Coordinates of C-alpha atoms and ligand atoms in Angstrom, one line a residue:
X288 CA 106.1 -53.3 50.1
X289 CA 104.8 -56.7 51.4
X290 CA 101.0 -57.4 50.8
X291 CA 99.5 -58.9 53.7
X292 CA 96.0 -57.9 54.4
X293 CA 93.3 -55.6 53.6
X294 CA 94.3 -52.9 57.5
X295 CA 96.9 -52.2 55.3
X296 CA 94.5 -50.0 53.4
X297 CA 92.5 -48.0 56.0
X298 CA 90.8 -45.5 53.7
X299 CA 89.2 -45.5 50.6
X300 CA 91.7 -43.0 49.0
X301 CA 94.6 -45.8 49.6
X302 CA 92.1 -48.4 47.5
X303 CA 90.7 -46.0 44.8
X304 CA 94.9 -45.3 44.0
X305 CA 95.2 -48.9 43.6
X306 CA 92.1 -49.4 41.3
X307 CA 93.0 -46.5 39.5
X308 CA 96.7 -47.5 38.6
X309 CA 95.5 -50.9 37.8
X310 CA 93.9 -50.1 34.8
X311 CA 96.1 -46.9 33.9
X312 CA 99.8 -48.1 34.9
X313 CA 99.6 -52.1 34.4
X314 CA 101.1 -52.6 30.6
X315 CA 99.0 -54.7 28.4
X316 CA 100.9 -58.2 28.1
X317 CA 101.6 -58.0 24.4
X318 CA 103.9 -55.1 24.2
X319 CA 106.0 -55.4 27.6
X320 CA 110.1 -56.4 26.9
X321 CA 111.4 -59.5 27.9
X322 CA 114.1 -58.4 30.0
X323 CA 114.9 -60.6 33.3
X324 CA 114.1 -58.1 35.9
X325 CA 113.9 -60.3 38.9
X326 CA 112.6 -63.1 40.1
X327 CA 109.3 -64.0 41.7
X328 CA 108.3 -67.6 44.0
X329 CA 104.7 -68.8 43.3
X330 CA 104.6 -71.3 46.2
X331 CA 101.1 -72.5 46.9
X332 CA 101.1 -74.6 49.8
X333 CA 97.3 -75.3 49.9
X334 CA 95.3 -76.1 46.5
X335 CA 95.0 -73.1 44.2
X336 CA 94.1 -72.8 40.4
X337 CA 93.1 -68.8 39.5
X338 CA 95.7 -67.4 42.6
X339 CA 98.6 -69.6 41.3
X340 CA 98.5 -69.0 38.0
X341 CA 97.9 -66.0 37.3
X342 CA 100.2 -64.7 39.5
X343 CA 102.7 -66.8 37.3
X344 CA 101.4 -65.2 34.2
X345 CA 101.7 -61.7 36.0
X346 CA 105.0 -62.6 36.3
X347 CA 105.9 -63.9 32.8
X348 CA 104.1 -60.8 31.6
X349 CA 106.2 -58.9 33.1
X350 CA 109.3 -60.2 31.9
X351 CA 110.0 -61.4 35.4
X352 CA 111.6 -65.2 35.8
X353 CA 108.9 -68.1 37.8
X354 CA 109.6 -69.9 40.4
X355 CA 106.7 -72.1 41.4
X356 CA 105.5 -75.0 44.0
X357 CA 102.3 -76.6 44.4
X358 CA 101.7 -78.0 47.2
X359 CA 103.3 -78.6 50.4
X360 CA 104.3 -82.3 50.2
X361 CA 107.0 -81.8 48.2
X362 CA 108.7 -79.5 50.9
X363 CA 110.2 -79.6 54.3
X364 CA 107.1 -78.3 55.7
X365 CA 106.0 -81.9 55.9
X366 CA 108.9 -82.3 58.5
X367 CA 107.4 -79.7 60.6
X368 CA 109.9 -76.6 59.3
X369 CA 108.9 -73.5 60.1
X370 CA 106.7 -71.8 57.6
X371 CA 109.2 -68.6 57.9
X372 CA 112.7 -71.1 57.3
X373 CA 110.9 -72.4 54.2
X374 CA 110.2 -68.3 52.9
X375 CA 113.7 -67.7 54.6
X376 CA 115.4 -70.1 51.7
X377 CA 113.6 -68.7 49.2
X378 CA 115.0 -65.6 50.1
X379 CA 118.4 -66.4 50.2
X380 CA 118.3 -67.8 46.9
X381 CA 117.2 -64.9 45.3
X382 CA 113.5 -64.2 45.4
X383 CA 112.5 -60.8 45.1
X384 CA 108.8 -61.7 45.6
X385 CA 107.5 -64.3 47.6
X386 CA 104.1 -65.2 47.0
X387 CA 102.3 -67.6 49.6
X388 CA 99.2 -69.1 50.3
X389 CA 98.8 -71.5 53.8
X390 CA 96.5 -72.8 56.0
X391 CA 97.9 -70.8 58.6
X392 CA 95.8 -67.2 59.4
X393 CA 98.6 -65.0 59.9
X394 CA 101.8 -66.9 58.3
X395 CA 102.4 -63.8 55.3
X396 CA 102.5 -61.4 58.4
X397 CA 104.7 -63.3 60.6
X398 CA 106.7 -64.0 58.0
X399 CA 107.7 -61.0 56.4
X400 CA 108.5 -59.6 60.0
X401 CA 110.8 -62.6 60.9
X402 CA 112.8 -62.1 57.2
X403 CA 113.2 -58.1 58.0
X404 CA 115.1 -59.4 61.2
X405 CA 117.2 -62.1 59.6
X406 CA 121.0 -60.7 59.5
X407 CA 122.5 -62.9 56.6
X408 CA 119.7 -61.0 54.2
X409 CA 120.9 -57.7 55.3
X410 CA 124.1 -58.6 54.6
X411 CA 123.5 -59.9 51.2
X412 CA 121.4 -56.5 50.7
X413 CA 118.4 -59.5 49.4
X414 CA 115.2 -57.2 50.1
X415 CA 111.9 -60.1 49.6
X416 CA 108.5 -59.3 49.3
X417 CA 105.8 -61.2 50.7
X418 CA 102.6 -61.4 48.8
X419 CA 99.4 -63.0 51.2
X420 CA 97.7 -65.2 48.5
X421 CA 95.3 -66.7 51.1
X422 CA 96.0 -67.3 54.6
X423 CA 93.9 -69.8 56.1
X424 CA 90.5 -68.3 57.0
X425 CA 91.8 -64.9 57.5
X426 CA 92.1 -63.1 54.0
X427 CA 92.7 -63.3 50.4
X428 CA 94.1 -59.2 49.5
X429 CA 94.7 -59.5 46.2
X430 CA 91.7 -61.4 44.9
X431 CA 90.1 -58.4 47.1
X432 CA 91.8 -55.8 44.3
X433 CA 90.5 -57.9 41.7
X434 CA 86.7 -58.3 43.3
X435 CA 86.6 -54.6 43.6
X436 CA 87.6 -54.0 39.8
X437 CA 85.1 -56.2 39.1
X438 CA 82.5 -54.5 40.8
X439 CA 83.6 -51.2 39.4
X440 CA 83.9 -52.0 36.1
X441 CA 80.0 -54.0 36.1
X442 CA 78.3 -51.4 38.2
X443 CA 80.1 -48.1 37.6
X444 CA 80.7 -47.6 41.0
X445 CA 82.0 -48.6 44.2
X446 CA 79.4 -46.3 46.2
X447 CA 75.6 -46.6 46.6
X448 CA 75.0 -50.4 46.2
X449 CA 73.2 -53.5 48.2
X450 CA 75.3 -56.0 47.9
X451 CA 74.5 -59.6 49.5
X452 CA 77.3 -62.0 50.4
X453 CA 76.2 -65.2 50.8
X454 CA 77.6 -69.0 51.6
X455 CA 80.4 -69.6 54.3
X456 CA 81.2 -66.1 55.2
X457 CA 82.9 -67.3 58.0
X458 CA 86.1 -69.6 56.7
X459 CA 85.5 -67.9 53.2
X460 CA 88.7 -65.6 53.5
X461 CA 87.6 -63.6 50.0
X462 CA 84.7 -62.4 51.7
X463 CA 86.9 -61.4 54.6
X464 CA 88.8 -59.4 52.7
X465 CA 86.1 -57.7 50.2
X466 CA 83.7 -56.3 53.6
X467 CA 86.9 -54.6 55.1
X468 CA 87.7 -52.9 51.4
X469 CA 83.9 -52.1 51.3
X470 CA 83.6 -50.6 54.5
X471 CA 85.5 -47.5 53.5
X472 CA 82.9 -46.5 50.7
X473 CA 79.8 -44.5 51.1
X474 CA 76.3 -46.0 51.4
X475 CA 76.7 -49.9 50.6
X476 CA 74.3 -52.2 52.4
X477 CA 75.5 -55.9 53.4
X478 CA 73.4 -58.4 53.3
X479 CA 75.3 -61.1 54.7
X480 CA 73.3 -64.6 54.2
X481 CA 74.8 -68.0 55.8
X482 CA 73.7 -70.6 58.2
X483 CA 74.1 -69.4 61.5
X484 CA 77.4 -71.5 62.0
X485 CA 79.0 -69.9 59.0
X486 CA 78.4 -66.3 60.1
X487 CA 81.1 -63.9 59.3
X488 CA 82.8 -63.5 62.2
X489 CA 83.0 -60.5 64.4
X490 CA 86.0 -58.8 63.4
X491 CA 85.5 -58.3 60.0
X492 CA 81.7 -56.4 60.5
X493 CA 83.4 -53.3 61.6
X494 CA 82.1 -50.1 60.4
X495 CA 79.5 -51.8 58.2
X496 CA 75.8 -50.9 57.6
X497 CA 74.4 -54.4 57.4
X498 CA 70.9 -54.2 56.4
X499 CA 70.4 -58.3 56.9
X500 CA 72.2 -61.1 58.5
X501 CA 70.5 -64.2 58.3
X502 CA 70.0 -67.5 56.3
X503 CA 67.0 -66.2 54.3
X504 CA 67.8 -66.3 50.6
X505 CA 65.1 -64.0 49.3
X506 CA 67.2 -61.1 50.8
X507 CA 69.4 -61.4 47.6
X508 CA 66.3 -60.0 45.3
X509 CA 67.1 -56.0 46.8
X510 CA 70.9 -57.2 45.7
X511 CA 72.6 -55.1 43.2
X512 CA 75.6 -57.6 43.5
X513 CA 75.8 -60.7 44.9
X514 CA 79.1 -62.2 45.8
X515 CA 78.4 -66.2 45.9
X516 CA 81.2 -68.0 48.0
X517 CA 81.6 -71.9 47.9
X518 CA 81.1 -73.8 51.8
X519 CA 85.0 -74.4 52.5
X520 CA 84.1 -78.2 53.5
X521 CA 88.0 -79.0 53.7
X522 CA 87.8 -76.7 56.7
X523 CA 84.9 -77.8 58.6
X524 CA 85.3 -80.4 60.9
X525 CA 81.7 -81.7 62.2
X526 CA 79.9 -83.4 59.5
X527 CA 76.6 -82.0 60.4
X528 CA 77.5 -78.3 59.6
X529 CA 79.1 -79.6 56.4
X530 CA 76.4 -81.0 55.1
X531 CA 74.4 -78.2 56.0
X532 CA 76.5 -75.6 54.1
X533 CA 77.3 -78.1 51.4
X534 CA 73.9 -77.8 49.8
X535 CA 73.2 -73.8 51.3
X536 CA 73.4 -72.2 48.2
X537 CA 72.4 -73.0 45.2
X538 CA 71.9 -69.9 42.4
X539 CA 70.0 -71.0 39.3
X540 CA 67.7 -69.8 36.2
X541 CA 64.8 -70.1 38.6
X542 CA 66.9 -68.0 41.3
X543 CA 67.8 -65.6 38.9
X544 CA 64.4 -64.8 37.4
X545 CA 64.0 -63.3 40.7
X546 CA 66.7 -61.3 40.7
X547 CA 67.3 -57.7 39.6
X548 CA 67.3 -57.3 36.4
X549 CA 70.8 -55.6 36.5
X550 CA 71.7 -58.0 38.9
X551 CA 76.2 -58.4 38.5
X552 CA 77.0 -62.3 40.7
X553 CA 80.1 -62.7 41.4
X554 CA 82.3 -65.8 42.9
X555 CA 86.1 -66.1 43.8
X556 CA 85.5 -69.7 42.4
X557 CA 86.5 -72.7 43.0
X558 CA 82.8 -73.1 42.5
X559 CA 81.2 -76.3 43.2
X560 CA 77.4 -76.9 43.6
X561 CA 76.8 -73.5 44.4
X562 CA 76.4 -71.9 41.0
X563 CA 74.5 -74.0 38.1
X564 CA 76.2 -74.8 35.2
X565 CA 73.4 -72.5 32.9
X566 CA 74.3 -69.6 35.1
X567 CA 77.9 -70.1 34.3
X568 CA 76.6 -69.1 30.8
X569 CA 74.6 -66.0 31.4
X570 CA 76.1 -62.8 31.0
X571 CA 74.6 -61.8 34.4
X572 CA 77.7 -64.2 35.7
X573 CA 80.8 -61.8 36.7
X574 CA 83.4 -64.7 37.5
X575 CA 85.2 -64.6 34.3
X576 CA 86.0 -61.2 34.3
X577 CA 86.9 -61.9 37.9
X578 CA 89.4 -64.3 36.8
X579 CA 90.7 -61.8 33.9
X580 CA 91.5 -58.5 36.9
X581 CA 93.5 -61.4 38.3
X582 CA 95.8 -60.7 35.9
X583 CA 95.6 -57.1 36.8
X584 CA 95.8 -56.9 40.1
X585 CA 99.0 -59.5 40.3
X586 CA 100.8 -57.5 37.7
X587 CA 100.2 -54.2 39.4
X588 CA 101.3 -55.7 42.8
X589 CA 104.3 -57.1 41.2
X590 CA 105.0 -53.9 39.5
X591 CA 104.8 -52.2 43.0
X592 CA 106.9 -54.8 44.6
X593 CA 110.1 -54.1 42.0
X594 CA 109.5 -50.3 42.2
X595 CA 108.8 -49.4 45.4
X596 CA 110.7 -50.9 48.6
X597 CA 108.9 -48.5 51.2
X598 CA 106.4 -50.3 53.9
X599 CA 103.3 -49.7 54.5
X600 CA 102.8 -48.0 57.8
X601 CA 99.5 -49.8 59.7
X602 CA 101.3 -50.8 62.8
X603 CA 99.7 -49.7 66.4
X604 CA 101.9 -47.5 67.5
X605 CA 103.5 -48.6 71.1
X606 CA 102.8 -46.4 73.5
X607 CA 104.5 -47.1 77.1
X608 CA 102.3 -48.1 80.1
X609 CA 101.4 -45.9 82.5
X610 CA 102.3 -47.0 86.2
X611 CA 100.0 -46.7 88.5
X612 CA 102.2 -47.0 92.0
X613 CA 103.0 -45.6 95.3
X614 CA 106.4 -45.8 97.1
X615 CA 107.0 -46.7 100.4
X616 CA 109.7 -47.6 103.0
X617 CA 110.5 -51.5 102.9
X618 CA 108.1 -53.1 105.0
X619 CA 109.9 -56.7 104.7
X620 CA 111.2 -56.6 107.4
X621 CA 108.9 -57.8 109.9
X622 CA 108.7 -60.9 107.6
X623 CA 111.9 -61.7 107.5
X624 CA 112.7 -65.3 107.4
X625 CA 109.3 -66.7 107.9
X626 CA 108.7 -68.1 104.6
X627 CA 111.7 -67.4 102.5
X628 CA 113.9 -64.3 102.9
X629 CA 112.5 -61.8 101.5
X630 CA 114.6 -58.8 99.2
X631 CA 114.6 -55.7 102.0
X632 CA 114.9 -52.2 100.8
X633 CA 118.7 -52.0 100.1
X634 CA 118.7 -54.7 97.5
X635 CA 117.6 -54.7 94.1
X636 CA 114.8 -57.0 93.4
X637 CA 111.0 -57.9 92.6
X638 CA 108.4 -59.7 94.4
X639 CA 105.6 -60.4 92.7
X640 CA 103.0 -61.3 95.3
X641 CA 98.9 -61.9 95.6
X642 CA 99.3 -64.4 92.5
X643 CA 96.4 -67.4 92.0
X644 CA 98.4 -70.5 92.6
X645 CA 97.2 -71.6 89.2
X646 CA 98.9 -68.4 87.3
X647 CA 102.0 -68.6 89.0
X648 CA 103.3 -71.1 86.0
X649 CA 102.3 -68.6 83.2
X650 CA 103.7 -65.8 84.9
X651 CA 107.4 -67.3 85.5
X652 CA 107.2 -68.3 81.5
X653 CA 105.9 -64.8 81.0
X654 CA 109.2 -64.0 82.5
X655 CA 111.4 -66.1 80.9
X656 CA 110.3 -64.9 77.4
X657 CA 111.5 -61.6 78.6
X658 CA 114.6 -62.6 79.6
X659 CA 114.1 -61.9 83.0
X660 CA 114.1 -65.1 84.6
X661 CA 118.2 -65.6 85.6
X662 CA 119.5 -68.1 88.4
X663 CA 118.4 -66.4 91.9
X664 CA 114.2 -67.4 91.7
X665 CA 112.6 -68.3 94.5
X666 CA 108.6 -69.1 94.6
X667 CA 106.3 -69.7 97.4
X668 CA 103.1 -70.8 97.9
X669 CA 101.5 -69.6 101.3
X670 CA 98.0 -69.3 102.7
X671 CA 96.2 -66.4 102.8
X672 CA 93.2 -64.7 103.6
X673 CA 91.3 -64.5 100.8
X674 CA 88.4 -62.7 101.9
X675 CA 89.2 -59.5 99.6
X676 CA 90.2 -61.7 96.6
X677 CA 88.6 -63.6 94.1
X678 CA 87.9 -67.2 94.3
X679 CA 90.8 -68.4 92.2
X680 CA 92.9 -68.1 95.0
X681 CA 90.8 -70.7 97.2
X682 CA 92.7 -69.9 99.7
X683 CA 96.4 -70.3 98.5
X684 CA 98.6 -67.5 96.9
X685 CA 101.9 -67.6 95.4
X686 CA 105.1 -65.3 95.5
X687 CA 107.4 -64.9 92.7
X688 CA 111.0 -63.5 93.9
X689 CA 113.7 -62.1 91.4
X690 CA 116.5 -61.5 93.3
X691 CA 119.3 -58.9 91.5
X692 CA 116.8 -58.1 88.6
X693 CA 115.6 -54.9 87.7
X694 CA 112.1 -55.5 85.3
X695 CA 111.1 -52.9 82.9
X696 CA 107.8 -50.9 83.0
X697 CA 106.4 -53.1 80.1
X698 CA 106.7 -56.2 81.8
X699 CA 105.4 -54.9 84.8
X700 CA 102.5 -53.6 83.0
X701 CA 101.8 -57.3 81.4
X702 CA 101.6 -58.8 84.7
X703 CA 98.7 -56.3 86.1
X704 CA 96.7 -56.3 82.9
X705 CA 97.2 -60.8 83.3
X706 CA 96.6 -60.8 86.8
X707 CA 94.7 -57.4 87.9
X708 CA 94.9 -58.7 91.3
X709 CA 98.6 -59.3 92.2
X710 CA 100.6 -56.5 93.2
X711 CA 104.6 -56.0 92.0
X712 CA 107.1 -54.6 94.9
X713 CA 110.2 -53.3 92.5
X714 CA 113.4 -53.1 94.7
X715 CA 115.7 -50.6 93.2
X716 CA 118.4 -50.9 96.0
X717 CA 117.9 -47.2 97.0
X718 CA 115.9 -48.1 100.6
X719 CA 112.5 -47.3 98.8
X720 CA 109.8 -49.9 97.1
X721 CA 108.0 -49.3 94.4
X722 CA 104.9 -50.9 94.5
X723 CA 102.4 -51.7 91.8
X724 CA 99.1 -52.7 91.9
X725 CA 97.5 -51.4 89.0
X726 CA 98.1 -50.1 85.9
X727 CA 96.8 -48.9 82.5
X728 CA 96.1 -51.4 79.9
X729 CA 99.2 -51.9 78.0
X730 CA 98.4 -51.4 74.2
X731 CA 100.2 -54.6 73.3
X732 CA 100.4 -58.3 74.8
X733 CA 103.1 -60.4 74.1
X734 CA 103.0 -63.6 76.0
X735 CA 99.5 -65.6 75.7
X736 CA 99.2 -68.1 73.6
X737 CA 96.7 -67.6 70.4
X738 CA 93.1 -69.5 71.2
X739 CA 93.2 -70.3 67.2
X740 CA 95.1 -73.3 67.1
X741 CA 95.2 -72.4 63.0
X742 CA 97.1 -69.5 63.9
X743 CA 100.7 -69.3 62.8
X744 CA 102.1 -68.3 66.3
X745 CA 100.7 -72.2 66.9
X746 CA 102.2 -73.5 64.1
X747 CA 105.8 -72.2 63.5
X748 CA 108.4 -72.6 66.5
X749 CA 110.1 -69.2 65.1
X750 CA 106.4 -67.0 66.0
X751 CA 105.7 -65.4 69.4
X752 CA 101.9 -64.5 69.6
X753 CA 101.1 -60.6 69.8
X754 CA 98.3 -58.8 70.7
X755 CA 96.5 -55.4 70.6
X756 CA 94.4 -54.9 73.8
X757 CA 90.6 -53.9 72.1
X758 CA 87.9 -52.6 74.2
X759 CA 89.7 -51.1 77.0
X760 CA 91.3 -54.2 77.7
X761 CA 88.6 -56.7 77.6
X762 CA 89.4 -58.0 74.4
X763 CA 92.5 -59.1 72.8
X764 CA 93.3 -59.1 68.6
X765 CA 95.7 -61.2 67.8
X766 CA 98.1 -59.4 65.3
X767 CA 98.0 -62.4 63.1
X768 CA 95.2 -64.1 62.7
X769 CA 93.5 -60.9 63.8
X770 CA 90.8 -62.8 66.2
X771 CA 89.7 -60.9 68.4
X772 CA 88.7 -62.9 72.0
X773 CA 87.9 -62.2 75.0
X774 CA 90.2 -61.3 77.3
X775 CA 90.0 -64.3 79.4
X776 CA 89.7 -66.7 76.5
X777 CA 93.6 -65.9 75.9
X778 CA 94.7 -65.6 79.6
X779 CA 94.4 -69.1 80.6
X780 CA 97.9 -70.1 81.9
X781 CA 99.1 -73.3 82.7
X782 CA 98.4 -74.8 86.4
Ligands
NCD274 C1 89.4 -68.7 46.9 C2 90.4 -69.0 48.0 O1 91.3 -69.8 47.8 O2 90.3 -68.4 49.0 N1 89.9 -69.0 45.6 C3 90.6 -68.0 45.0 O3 91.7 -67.8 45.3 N2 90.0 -67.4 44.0 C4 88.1 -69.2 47.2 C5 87.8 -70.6 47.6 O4 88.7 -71.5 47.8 O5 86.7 -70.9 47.9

């Protein structure tokens, strides 16, 4: 059971179980035994008060021995170690639960996959589970749990609301995660209110009815709830948009009196400038009962953690390519020896051909990550007529030659989708060529390298980036930040 961001809870029935069992199963502190249970690693490696400690006290509550590290100064992350070797010794000395906050979007994720693999835990039979307690901008699950209780417990209900989310919805990873929980239940309208440079970004607005998306404040007077969220100015580099979002939002007695009635605000906190100090005072203020589910929603995810090894399933599932190809008698004949010799029908091989000069460098790493790339490579760069291709081959192509190498159907299927117009000649040493020039787009992409250089695939040498192809190929997600981009945002290779 690792914890690592709101996909893993695709339906509403999957949230309402946790909601319900957090105020049903979670044992009130007082009465629960003292008896060493396991052990659970509180390491915050970016500032955190509420996350940190009540995880701790979740912990303790539970009877479970605390582990704890604020801050990553005092570790060997300073030196530039891996995110995942730092969680790796944790492991191997004995933590059953890891809990982690970084400033990298997708280091819980990557993470947890890279311990499953390790073989000395296996062999020690150490099972660790990783709890997300805010990765960079991405998300913040937990605080989600204890947002929605919040929200249940003020209004009643977690259907049939307006609810306005306002300040800097787009590095504010709370709000990230609340609007994916949200968008399972029935009838809530999202009023999402930011500057136009803090706009949540697109990824997280699926399947939401959003009924405003602006910087006008007066949208919060329809609001039922309002979820306040401070500007993250430790995030945001130009000093214009800072000071812009510094002084955004700004909820007072005066705001309020304009407010519903039954208005319920809530904040993650830290809060800073945002929410006045008589506000803080006004029982319209949901942010200390906020704080208080903390405590619930830790213990309970604990309490699943120590009970209940089995994963989550939310992985795509792999599906294999679909070639697209046609097979002919060798026709390499004729061009034997005029640039380099060429594989002929008898051999086993792969030319890679019709390649823009500048991708040819991308494509042979692409290779060597697969393994693929042994001693026998030969590459070529000819002229060409490029009147049937697009200008990125001004006039030059390259070749790519694997001599003895079969290459599976995956890898061929990465090279069409990168490069739609080069064409693959597989030599299987039976006198026939396979040649492919198109295929379908394969579901998952290994070998780019993330845009988001916040993203842990740029950020810890054990990480490869991943991605699921979105919009029939036009768009890429990256499994671990989860931005999505453009297609040819990602597929820039090196010249
Ligand atoms: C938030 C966080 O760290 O994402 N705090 C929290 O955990 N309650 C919000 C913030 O820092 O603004």
């Amino acid at each position: 059971m690792h914890v690592l961001n709101m996909g893993q809870f695709p339906n509403r029935d999957s949230i309402e179980k946790v909601l319900r069992d957090c105020q049903t199963r979670v044992p009130i502190p007082r009465l629960m035994p003292a008896s060493k249970r396991g052990s659970v690693h509180v390491l915050a490696f970016e500032p955190s008060t509420r996350t940190r400690i009540s995880f701790q006290t979740a912990a303790r509550n539970l009877g479970l021995e605390v582990e704890s590290v604020a801050g990553a100064e005092a570790t060997s992350l300073v030196k530039k170690e891996p995110l995942s070797d730092a969680l790796l010794t944790h492991a191997i000395y004995g933590a059953d639960i890891i809990c982690v906050r970084t400033p990298y979007e997708g280091g819980p994720l990557f993470a947890a996959e890279w311990l499953q693999q390790v073989p000395f835990l296996k062999k020690i039979g150490q099972k660790t589970t990783i709890m997300n307690m805010g990765d960079g901008t991405n998300e913040h699950p937990t605080q989600c749990f204890l947002d929605l209780l919040t929200i249940q417990e003020r209004l009643g209900r977690l259907d049939d609301f307006t609810i306005g989310i306002v300040g800097d919805l787009k590095y504010g990873r709370t709000s990230h995660s609340l609007v994916r929980a949200l968008s399972h239940f029935n009838n809530i309208r999202f009023a999402l209110i930011s500057p136009d440079e803090a706009r949540m970004p697109q990824q997280f607005l699926h399947g939401l009815n959003i009924i405003y998306q602006g910087d006008d404040m007066r949208q919060l007077n329809q609001c039922d709830v309002i979820y306040a969220t401070r500007p993250q100015l430790e995030r945001i580099k130009d000093q214009i948009e800072r000071q812009r979002l510094e002084w955004f939002l700004r909820i007072t007695m005066e705001v309020l009196s304009r407010l519903k009635p039954d208005v319920h605000i809530l904040h993650p906190r830290p809060s800073v400038h945002e929410i006045d100090p008589a506000i803080k005072l006004d029982p319209h203020f949901a942010a200390d009962d906020q704080t208080y589910n903390g405590l619930k929603s830790r213990m309970y995810w604990i309490l699943q953690a120590l009970e209940d090894f089995t994963e989550l399933t939310w992985e795509v599932p792999f599906a294999q390519p679909i070639l697209d190809s046609q097979t002919s008698g060798a026709d390499a004949s004729e061009k034997r020896g005029k640039y380099f010799r060429p594989i002929t029908g008898d051999e086993v091989g792969v030319v890679i051909d019709h390649l823009p000069v500048t991708v040819k460098r991308g494509v042979l790493d692409m290779l060597a990550y697969y393994g693929c790339l042994t001693d026998v490579v030969k590459t070529t760069t000819d002229p060409v007529n490029t009147s049937r291709l697009p200008e990125e081959y001004d006039g030059k192509k390259a070749v790519i030659l694997l001599r003895n190498r079969v290459i599976s159907d995956d890898v061929v299927a990465q090279i069409c989708y990168a490069v739609p117009t080069a064409s693959v000649g597989l030599f299987r040493g039976d006198g026939n060529r396979c040649k492919v020039t198109t295929c379908a787009v394969p579901p998952m992409v290994y070998f780019f390298k993330c845009p988001n250089s916040d993203c842990i695939t740029n950020n810890d040498l054990n990480a490869k980036s991943r991605f699921y192809t979105r919009d029939n190929g036009n768009a890429l997600s990256c499994r671990y930040c989860q931005t999505t981009f453009d297609r040819k945002r990602v597929i820039r290779f090196a010249a």
